[in-house]
Short mmCIF file of N, CA and C in Angstrom, two decimals:
data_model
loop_
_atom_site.label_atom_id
_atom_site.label_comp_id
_atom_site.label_asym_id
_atom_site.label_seq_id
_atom_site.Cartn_x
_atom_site.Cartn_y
_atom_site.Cartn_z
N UNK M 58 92.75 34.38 -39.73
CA UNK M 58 92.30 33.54 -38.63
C UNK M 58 91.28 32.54 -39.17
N UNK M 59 91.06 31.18 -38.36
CA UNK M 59 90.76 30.16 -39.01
C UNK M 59 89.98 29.90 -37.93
N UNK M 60 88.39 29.64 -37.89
CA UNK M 60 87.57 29.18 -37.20
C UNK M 60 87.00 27.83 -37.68
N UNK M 61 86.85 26.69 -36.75
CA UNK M 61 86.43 25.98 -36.85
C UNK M 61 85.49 24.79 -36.15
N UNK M 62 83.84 25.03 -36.53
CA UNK M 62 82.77 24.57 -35.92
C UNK M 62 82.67 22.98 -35.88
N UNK M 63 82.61 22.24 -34.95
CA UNK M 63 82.15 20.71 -34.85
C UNK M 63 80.73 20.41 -34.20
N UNK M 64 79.58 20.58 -35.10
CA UNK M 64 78.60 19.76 -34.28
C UNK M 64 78.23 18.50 -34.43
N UNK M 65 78.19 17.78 -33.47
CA UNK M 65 78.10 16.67 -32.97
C UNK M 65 76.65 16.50 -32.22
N UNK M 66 76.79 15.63 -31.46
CA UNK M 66 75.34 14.93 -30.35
C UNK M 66 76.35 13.24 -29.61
N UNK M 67 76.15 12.89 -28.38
CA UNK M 67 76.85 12.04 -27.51
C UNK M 67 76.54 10.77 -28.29
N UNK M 68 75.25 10.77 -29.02
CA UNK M 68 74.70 9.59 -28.99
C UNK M 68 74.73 9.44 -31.22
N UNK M 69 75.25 9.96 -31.80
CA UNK M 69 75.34 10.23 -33.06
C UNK M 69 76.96 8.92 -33.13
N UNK M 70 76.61 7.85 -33.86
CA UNK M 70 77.78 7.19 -34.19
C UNK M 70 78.77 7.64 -34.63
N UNK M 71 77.91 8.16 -36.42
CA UNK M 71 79.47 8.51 -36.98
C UNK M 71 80.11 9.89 -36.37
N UNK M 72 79.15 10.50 -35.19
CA UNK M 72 79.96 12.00 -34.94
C UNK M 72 81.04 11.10 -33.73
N UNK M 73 81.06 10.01 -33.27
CA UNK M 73 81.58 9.46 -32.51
C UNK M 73 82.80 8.64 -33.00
N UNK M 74 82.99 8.74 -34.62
CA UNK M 74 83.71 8.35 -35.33
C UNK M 74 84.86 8.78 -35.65
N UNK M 75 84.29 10.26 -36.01
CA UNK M 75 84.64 11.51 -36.66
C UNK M 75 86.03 12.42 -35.57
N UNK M 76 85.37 11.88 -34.15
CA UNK M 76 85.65 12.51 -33.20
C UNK M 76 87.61 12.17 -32.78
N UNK M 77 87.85 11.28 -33.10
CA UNK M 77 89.37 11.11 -32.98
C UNK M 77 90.19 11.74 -34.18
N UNK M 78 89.76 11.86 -35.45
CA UNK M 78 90.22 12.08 -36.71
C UNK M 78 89.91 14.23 -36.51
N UNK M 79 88.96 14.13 -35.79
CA UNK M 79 88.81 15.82 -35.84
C UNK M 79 90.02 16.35 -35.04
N UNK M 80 90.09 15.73 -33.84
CA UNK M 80 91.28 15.98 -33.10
C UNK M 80 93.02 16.05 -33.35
N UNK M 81 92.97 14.41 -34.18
CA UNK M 81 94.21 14.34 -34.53
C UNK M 81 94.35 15.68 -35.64
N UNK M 82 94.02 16.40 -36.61
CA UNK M 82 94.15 17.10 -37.59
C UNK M 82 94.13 18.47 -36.43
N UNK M 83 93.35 18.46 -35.78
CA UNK M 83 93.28 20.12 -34.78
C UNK M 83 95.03 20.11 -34.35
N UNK M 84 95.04 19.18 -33.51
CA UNK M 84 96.10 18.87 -33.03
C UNK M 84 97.48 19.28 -33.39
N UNK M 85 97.38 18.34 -34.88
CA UNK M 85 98.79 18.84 -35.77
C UNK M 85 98.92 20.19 -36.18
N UNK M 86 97.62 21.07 -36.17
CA UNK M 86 97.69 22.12 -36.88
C UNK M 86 98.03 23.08 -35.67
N UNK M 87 98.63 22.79 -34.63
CA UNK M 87 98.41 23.87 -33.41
C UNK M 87 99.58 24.74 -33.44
N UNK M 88 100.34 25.33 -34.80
CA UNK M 88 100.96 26.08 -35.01
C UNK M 88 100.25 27.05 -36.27
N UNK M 89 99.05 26.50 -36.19
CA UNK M 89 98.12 27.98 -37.19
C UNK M 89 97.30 28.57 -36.15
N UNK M 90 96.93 29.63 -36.73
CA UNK M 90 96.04 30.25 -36.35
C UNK M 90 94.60 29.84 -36.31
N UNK M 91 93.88 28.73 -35.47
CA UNK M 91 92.51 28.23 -35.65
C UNK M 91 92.31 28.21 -34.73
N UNK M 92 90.85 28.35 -33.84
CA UNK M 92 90.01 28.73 -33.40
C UNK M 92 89.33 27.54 -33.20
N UNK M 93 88.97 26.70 -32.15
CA UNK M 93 88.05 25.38 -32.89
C UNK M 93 86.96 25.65 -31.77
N UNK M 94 85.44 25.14 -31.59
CA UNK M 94 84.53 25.22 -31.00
C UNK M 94 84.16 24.05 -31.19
N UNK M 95 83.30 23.20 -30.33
CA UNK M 95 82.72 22.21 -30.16
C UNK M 95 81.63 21.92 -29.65
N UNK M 96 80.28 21.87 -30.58
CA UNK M 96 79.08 21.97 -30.29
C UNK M 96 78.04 20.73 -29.83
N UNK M 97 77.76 20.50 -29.21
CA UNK M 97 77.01 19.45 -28.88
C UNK M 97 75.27 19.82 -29.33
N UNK M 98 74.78 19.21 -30.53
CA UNK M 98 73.45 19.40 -30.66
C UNK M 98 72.38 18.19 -30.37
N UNK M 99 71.52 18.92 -30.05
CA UNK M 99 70.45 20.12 -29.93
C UNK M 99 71.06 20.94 -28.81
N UNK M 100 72.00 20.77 -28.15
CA UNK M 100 72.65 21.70 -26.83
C UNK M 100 72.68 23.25 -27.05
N UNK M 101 73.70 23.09 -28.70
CA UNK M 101 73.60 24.70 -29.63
C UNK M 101 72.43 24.66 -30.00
N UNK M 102 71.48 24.75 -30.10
CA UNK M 102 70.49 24.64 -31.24
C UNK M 102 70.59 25.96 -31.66
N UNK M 103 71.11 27.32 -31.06
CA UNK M 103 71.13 28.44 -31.51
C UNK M 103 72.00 28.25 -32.67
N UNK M 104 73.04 27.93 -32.30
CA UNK M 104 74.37 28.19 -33.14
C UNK M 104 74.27 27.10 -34.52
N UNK M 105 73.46 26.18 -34.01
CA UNK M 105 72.74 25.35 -35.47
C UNK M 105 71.78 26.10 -36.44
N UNK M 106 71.08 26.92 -36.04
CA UNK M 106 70.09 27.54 -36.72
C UNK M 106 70.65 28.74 -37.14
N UNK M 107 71.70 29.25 -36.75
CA UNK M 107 72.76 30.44 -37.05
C UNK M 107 73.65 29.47 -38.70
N UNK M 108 74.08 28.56 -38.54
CA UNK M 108 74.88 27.77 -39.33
C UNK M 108 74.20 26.92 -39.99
N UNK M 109 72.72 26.36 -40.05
CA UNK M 109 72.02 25.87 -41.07
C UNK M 109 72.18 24.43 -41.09
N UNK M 110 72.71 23.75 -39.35
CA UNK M 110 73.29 22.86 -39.62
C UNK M 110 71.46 21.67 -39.38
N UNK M 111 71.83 20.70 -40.58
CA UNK M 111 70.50 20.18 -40.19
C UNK M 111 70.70 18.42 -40.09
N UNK M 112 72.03 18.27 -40.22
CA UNK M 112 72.53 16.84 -39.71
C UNK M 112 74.11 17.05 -39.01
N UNK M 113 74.38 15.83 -38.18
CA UNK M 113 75.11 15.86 -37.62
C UNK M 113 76.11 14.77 -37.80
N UNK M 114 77.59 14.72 -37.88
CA UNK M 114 78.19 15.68 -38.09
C UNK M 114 78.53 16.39 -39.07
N UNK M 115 78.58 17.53 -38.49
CA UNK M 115 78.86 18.34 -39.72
C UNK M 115 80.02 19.65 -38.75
N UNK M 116 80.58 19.99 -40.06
CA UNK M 116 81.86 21.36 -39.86
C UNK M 116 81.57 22.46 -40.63
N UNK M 117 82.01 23.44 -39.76
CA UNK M 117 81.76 24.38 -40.36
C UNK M 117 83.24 25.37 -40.14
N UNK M 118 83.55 25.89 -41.66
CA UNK M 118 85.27 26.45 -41.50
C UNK M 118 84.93 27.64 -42.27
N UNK M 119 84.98 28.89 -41.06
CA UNK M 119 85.31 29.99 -41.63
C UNK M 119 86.59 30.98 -41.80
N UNK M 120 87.28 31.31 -42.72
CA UNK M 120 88.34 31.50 -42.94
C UNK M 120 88.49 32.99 -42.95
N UNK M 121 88.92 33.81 -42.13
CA UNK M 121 89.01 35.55 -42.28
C UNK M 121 87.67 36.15 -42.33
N UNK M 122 86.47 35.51 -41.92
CA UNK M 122 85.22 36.33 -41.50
C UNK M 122 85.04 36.11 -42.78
N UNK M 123 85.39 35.49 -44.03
CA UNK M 123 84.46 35.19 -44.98
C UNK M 123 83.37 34.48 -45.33
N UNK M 124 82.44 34.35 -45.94
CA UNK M 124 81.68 33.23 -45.70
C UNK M 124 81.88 31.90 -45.41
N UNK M 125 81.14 31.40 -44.71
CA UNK M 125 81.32 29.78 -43.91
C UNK M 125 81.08 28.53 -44.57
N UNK M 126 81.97 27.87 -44.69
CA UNK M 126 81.64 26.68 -45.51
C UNK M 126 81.12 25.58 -44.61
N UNK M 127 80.38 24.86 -44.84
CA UNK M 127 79.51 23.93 -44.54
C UNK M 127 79.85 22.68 -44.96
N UNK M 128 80.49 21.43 -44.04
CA UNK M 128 80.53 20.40 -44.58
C UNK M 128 80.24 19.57 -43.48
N UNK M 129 79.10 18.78 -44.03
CA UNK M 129 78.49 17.58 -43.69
C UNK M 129 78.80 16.30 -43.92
N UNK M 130 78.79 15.46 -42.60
CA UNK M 130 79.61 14.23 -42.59
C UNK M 130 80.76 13.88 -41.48
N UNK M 131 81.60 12.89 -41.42
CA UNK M 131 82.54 12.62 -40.90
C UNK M 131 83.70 13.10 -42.31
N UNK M 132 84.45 13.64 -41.78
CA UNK M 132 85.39 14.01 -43.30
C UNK M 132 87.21 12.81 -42.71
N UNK M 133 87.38 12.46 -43.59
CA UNK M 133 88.82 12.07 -43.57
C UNK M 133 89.78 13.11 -43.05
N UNK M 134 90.71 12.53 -42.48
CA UNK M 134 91.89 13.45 -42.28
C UNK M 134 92.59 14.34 -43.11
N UNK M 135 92.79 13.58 -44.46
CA UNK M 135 93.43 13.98 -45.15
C UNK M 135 92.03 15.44 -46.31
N UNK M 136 91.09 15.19 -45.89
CA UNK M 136 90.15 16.09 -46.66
C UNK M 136 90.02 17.07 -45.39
N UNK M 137 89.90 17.01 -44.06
CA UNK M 137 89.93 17.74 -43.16
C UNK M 137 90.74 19.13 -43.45
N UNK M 138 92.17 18.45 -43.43
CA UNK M 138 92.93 19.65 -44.02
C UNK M 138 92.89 20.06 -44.97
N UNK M 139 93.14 19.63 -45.92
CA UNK M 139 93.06 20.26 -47.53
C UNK M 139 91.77 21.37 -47.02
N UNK M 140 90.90 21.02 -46.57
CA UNK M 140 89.46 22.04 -46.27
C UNK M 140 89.98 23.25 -45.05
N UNK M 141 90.85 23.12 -44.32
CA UNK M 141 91.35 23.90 -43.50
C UNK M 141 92.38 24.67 -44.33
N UNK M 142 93.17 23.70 -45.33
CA UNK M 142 93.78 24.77 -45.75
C UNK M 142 93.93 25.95 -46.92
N UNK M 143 92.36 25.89 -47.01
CA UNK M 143 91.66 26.46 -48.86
C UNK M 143 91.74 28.19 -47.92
#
């Protein structure tokens, strides 16, 4: 199972960037097994301070309850997956 964290904020450009390209890739993948959540920060601030997140946007992809990878930024589509599918 494939979890996958988006925090964001309404007023964050590039998370406003990020935000069609996160979708289109969720989207295509809706024959795996993923999990997606969508955080609005400071809204999580729990679930930020749980995940270490200290800019926005940033993802966070945990794969089988293993440790969580952390990536910061708007990511490309094509790096989106490749990162979904490690």
């Amino acid at each position: 199972m494939r979890k996958i964290i988006k925090f964001h904020a309404d007023w964050c450009g590039p998370c406003k960037n990020y935000e069609p390209i996160f979708k289109e890739v969720t989207n295509k993948l809706v024959d795996w097994e993923i999990e997606t959540y969508d955080v609005d920060t400071p809204k999580g601030t729990e679930m930020s301070v749980t995940y270490g997140v200290n800019s926005i946007p940033t993802t966070v992809i945990i794969v089988d309850d293993k440790k969580p990878r952390k990536l910061v930024g708007g990511l490309s589509a094509s790096n989106l997956t490749k990162e979904l599918s490690a």
